[in-house]
mmCIF file of C-alpha atoms in Angstrom:
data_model
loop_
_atom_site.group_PDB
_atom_site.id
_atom_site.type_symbol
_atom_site.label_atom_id
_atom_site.label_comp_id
_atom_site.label_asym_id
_atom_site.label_seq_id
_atom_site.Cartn_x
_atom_site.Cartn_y
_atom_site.Cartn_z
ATOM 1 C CA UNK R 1 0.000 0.000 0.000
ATOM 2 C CA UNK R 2 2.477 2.731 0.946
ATOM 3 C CA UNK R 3 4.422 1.688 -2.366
ATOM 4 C CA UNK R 4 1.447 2.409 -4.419
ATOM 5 C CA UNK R 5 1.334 5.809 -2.519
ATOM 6 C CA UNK R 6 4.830 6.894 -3.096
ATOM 7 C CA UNK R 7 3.986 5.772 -6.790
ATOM 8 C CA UNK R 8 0.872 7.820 -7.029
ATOM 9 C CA UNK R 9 2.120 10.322 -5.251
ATOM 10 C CA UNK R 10 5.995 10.834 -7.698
ATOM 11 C CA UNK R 11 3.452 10.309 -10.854
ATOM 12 C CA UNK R 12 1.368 13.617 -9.729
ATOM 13 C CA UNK R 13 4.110 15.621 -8.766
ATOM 14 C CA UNK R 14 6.151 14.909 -12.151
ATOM 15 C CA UNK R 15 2.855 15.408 -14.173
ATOM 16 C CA UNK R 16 1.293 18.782 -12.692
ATOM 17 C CA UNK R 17 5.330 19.917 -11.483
ATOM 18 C CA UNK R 18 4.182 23.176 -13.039
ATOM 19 C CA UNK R 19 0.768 23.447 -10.419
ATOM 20 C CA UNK R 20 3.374 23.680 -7.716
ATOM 21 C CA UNK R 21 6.143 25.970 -8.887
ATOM 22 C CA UNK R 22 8.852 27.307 -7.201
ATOM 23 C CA UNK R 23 8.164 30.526 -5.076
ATOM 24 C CA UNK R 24 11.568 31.271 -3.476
ATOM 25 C CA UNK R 25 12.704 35.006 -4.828
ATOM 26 C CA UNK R 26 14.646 37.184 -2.391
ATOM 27 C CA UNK R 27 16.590 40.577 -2.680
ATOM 28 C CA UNK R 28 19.949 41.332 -0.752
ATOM 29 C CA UNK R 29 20.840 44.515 1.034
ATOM 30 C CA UNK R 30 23.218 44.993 -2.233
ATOM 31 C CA UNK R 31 20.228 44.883 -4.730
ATOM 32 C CA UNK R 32 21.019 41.436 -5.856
ATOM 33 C CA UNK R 33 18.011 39.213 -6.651
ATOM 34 C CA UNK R 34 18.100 35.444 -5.919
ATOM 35 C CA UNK R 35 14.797 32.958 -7.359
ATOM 36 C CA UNK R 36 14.887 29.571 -7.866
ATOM 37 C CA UNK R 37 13.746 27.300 -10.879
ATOM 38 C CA UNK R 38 13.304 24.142 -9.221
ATOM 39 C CA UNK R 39 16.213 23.120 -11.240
ATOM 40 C CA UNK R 40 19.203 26.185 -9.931
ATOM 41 C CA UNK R 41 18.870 29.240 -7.975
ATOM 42 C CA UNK R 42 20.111 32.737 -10.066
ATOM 43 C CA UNK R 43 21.206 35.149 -9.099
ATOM 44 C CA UNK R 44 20.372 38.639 -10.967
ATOM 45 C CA UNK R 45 23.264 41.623 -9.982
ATOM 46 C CA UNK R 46 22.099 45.037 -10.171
ATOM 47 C CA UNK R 47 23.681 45.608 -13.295
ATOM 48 C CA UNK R 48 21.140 42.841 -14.949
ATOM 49 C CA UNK R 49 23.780 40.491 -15.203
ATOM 50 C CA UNK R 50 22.819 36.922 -14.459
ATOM 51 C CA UNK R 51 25.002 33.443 -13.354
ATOM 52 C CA UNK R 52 23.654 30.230 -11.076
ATOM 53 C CA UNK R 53 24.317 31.142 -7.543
ATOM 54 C CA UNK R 54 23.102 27.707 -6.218
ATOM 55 C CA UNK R 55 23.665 24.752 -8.681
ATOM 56 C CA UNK R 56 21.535 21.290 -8.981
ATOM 57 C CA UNK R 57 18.866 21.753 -6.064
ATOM 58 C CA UNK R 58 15.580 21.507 -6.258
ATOM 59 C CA UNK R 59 13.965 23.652 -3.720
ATOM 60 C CA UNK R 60 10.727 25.519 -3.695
ATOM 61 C CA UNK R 61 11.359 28.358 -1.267
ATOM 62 C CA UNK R 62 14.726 30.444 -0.259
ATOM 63 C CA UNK R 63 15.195 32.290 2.787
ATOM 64 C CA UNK R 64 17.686 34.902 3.408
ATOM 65 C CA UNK R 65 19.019 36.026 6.888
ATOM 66 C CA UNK R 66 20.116 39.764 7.882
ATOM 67 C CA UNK R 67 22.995 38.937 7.426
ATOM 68 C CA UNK R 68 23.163 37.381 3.664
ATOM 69 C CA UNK R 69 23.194 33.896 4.425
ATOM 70 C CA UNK R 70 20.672 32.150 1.999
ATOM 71 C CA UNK R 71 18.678 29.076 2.730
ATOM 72 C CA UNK R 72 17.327 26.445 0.601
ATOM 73 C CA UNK R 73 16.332 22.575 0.323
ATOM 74 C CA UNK R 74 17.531 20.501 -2.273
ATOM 75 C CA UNK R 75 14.907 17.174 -2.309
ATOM 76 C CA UNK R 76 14.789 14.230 -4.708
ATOM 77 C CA UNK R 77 12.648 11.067 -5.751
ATOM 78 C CA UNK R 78 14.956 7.528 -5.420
ATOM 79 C CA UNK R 79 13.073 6.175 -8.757
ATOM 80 C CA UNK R 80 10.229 3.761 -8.270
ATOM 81 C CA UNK R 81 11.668 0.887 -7.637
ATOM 82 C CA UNK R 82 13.416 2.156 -4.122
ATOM 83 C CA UNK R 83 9.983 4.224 -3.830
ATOM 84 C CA UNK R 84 11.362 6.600 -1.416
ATOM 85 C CA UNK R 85 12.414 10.504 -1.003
ATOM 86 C CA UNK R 86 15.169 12.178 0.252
ATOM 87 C CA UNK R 87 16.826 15.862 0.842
ATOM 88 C CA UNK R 88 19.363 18.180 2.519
ATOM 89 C CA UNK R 89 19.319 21.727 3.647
ATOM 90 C CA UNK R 90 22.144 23.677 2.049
ATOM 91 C CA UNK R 91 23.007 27.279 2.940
ATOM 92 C CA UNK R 92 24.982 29.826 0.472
ATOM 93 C CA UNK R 93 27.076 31.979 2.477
ATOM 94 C CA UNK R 94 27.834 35.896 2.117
ATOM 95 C CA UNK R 95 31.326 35.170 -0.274
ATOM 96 C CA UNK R 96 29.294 32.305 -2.482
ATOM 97 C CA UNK R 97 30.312 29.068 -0.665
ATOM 98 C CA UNK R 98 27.450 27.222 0.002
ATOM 99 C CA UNK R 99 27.490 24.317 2.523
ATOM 100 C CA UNK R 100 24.974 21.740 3.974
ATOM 101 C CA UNK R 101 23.270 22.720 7.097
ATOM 102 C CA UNK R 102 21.326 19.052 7.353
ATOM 103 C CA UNK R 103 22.926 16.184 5.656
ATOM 104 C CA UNK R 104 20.898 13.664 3.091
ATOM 105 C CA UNK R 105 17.779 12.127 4.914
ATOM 106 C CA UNK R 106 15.708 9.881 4.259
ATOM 107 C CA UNK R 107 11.656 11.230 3.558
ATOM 108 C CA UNK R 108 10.967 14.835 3.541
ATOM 109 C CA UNK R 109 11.771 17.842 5.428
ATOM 110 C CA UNK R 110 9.754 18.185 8.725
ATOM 111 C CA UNK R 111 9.684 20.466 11.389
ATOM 112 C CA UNK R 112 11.626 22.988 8.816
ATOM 113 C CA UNK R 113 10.645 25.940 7.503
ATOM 114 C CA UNK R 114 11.702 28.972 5.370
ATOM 115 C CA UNK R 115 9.698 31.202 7.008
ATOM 116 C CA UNK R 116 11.575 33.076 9.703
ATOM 117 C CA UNK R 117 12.088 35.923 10.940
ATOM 118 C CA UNK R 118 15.447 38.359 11.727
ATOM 119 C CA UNK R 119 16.009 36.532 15.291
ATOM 120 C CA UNK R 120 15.789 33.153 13.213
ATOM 121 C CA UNK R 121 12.206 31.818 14.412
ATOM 122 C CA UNK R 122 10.525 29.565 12.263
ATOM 123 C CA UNK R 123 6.811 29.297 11.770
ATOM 124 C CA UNK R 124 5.663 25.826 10.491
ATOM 125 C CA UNK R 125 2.100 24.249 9.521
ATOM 126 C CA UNK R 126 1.486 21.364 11.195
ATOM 127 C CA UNK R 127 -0.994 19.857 8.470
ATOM 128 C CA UNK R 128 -3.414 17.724 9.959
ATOM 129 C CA UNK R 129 -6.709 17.476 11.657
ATOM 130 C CA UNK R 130 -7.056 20.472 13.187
ATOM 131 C CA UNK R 131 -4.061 22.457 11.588
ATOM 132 C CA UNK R 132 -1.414 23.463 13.881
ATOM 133 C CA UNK R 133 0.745 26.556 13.686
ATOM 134 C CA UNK R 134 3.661 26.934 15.511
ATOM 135 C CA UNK R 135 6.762 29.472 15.871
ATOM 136 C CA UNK R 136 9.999 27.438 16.676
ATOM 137 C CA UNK R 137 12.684 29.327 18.128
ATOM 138 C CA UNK R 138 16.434 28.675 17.544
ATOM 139 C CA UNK R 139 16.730 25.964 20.188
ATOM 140 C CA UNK R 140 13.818 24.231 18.839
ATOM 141 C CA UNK R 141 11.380 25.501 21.606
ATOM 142 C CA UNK R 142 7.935 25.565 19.840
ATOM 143 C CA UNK R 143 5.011 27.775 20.762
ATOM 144 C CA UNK R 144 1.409 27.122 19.698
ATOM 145 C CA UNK R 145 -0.080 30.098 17.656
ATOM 146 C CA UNK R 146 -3.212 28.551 16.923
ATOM 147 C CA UNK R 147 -4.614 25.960 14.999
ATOM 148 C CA UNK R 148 -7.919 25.187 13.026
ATOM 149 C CA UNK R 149 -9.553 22.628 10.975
ATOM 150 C CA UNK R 150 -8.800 23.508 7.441
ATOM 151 C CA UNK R 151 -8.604 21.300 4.287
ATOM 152 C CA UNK R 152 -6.052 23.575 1.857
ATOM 153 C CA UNK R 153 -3.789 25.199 3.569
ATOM 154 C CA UNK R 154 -1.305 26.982 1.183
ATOM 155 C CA UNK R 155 2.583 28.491 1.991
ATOM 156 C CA UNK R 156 3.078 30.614 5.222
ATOM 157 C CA UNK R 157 4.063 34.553 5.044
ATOM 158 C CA UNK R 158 4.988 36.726 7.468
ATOM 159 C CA UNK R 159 5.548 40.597 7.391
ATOM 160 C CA UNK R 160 7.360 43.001 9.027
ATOM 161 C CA UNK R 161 5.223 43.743 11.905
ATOM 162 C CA UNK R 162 5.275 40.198 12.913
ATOM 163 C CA UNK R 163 1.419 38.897 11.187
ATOM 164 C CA UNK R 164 1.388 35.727 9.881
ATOM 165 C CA UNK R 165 -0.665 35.314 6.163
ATOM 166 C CA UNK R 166 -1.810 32.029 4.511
ATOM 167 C CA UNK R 167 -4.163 30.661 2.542
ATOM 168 C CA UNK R 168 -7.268 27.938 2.662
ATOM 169 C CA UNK R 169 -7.688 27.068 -0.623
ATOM 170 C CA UNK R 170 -9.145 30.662 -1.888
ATOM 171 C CA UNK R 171 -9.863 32.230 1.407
ATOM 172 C CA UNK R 172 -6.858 34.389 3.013
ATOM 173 C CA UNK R 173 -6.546 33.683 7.122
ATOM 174 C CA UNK R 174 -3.929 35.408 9.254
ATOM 175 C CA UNK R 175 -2.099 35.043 12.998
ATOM 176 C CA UNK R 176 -1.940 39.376 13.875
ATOM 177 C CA UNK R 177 1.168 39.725 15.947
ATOM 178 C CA UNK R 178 -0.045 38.646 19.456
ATOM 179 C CA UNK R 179 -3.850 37.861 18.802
ATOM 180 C CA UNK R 180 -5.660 34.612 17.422
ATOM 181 C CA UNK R 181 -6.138 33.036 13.808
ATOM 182 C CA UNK R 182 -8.973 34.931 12.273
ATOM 183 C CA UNK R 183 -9.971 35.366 8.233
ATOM 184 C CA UNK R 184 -8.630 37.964 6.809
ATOM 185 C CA UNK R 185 -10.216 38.122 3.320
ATOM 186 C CA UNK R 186 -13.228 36.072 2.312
ATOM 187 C CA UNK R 187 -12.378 34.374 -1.679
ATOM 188 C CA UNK R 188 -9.789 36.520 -2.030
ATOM 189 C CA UNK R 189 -8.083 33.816 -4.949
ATOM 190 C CA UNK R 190 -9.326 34.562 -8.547
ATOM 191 C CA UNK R 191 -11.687 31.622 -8.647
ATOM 192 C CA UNK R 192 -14.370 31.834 -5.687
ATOM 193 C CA UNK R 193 -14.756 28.891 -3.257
ATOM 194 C CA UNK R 194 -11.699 27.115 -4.650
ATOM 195 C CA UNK R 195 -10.849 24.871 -2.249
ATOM 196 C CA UNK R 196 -7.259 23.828 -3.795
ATOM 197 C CA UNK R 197 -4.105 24.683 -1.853
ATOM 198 C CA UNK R 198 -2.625 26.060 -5.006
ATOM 199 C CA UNK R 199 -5.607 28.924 -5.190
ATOM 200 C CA UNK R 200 -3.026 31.625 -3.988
ATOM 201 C CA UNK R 201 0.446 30.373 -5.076
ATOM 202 C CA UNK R 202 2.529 32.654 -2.787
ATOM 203 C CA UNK R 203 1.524 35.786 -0.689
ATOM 204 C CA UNK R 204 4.133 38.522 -0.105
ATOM 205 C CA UNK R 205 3.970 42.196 1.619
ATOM 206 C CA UNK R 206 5.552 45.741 0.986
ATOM 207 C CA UNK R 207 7.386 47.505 3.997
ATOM 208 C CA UNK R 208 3.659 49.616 4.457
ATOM 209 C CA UNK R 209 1.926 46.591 5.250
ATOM 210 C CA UNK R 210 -0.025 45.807 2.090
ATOM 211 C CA UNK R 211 -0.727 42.114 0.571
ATOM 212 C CA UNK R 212 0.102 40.364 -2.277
ATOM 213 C CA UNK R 213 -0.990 37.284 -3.480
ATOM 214 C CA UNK R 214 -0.421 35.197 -6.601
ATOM 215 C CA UNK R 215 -3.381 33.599 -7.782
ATOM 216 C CA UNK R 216 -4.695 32.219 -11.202
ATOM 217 C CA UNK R 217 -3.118 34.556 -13.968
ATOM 218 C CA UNK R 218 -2.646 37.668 -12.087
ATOM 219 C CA UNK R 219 -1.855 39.133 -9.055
ATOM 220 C CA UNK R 220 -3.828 40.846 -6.428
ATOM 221 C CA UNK R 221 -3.206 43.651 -3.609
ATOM 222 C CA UNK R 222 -5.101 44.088 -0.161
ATOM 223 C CA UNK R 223 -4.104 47.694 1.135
ATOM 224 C CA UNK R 224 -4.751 48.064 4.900
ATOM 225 C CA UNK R 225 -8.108 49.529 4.361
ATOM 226 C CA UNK R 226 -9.085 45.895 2.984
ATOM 227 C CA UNK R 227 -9.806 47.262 -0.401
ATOM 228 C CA UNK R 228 -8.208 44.968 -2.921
ATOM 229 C CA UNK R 229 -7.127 45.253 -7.013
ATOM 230 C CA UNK R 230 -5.459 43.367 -9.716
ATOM 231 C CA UNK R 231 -2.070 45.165 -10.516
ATOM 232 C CA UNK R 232 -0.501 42.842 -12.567
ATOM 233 C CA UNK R 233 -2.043 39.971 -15.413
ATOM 234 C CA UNK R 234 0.327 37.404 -17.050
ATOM 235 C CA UNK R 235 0.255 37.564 -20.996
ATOM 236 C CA UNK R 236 -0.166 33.836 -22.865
ATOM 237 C CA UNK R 237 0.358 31.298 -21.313
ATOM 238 C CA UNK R 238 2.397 32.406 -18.302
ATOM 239 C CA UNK R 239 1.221 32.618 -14.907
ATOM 240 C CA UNK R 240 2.427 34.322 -11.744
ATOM 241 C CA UNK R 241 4.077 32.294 -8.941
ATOM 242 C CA UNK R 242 5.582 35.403 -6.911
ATOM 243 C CA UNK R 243 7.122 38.452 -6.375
ATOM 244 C CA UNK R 244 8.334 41.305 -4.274
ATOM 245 C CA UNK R 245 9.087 44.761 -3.347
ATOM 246 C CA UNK R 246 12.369 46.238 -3.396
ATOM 247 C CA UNK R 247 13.325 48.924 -1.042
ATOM 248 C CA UNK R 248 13.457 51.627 -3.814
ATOM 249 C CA UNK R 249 9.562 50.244 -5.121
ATOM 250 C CA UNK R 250 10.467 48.328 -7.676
ATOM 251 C CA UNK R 251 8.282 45.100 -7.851
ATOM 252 C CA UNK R 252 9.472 42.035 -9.169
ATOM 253 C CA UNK R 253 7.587 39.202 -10.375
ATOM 254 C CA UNK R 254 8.085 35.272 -10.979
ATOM 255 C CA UNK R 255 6.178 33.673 -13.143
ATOM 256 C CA UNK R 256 6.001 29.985 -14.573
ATOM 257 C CA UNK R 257 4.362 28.219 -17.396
ATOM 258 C CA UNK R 258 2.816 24.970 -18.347
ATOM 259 C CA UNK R 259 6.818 24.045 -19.833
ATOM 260 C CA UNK R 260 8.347 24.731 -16.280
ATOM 261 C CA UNK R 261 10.046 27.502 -17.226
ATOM 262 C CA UNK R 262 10.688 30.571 -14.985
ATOM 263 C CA UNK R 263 10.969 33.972 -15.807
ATOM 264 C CA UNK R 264 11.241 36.795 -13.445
ATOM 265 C CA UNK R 265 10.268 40.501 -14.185
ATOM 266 C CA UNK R 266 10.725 43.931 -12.891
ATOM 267 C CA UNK R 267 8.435 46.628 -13.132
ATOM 268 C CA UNK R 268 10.625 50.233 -12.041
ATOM 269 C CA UNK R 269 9.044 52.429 -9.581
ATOM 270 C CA UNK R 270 9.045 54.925 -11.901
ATOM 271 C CA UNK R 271 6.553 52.244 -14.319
ATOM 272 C CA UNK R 272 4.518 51.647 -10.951
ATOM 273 C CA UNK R 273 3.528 55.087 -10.847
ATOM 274 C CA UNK R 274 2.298 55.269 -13.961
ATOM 275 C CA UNK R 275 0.331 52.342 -13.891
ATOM 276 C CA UNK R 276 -1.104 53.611 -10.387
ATOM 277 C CA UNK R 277 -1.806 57.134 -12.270
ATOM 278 C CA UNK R 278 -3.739 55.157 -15.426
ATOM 279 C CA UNK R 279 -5.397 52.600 -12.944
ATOM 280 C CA UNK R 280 -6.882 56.001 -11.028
ATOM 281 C CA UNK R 281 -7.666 57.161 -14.477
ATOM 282 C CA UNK R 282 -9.860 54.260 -15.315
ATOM 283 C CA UNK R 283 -11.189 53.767 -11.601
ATOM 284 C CA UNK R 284 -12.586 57.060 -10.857
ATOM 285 C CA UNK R 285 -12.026 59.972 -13.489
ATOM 286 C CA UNK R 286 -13.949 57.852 -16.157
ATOM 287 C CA UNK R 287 -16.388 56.838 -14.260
ATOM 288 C CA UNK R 288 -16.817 60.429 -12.553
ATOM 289 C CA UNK R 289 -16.795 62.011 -15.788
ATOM 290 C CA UNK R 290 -19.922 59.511 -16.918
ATOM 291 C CA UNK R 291 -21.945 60.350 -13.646
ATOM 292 C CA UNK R 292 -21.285 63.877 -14.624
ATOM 293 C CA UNK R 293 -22.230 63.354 -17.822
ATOM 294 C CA UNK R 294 -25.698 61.481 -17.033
ATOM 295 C CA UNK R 295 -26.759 64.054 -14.103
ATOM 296 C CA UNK R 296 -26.163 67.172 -17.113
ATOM 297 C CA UNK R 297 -28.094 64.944 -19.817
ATOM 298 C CA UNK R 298 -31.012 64.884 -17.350
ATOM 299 C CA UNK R 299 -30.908 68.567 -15.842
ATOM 300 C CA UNK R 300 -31.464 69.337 -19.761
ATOM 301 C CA UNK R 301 -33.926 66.918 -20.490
ATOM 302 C CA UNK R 302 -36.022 67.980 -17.096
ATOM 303 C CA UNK R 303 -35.213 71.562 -18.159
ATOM 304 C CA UNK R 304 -36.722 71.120 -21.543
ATOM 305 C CA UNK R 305 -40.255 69.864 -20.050
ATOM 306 C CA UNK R 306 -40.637 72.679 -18.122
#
């Protein structure tokens, strides 16, 4: 039985690879941007140039510390007649030497996660019935944050101000800093009532506190106030898988498509602005300009019948 698992399980991971893609991008304190394929992790220098930072590893998420180290998992498939997993925990240091942190084992990475903060916390999904989310500090003292039963729980995020973001299938929960698991944002994914994990990809946030989520073809933005837009579509066949903001407001986004191939784009501040400025054209001047329009079409109409 557990071999026909393992075999079910490899054949739907190798078939929809591209329903899970890789979400790990991160930017240094010099401007250089690190993503990962599934296949390498690049590295992108300021100056556009591009080289493999991390070679052969197939991880999914990166973290990087305050101090430059970055973080990843490499984790393979034995072939289906061992019908087994395996994987290591490598780190890339500050100069470009990149060591193991955890050596090969057996199964999958538990109890480890790339969500952490500057002190090096970790906060982990326990996945089962209820869910259980905890915040493991750097002796491996865990502290319950909550927990809830939930079916689709997605990737974990947490922002500056110490509130913890996630998904359940297309609803968006959260952990505020100190307070209890509560929903944030009711079908927030692109496809109401989705109930698949993969509904929001990956959820990121800006240094003022405002959410962004991957989901479907495009990605979405919940501003403090709770009011949420689309500011950014993928063209063809491309979808998004991630992103960020840089320091300066430059947003970059990771995207994937149906090949496995991963692209990453950067829209300038300067472009942002714009699109803000055009997006506040089409929001409120138009349709300002139409009420205006309608309320002098019947002041003259009404004027005429008297």
């Amino acid at each position: 039985m557990l071999k026909i698992f393992f075999s079910l399980l490899f054949f739907i991971v190798s078939a929809t690879a591209f329903a899970d893609p890789g979400v790990g991008i991160v930017l240094d304190k010099n401007g250089n941007l690190f993503y990962t394929d599934l296949k390498l992790v690049w590295m992108i220098k300021p100056n556009g140039s591009k080289s493999i930072a991390v070679p052969d590893v197939h991880t999914h998420e990166l973290y990087l510390s305050k101090d430059g180290k970055l973080y990843g998992e490499h984790l393979w498939y034995n072939g289906e007649q061992m019908n087994t997993w395996g994987y290591y925990l490598w780190c890339r240091l500050a100069n470009g030497e990149i060591i193991k942190v955890k050596d090969s084992t057996a199964g999958f990475p538990q109890w480890n996660s790339f969500t952490r903060d500057d002190q090096g916390n970790m906060y982990y999904i326990e996945r089962s019935t209820p869910s259980y989310f905890w915040k493991i500090d750097t002796t491996g003292k865990k502290t319950l944050l909550g927990s809830k039963v939930l079916s689709a729980t997605g990737r974990l995020h947490l922002n500056n101000k110490g509130n913890i973001y996630f998904n359940n299938g297309a609803d968006l929960y959260w952990i505020p800093n100190g307070d209890s698991l509560q929903l944030f944002y009711k079908n927030a994914g692109e496809i109401t009532g989705d109930t698949n994990a993969h509904s929001i990809i990956n959820t990121w946030s800006d240094t003022k506190n405002n959410i962004y989520f991957a989901t479907g073809n495009v990605i979405k933005k919940i501003e403090k106030s709770k009011y949420m837009i689309t500011i950014y579509k993928s063209a063809g066949n491309w979808k998004p898988a991630s992103g960020l903001i840089a320091p300066n407001g430059d947003i970059w986004i990771m995207e994937y498509n149906n090949k496995n191939e991963v692209r990453v784009n950067k829209i300038s501040a300067a472009d942002r602005k714009g699109i803000v400025k055009e997006n506040a054209f089409q929001l409120y001047i138009i349709p300002l300009l139409l009420v205006i329009g309608i309320l002098l079409l019947l002041y003259f109409v009404f004027r005429n019948k008297k």
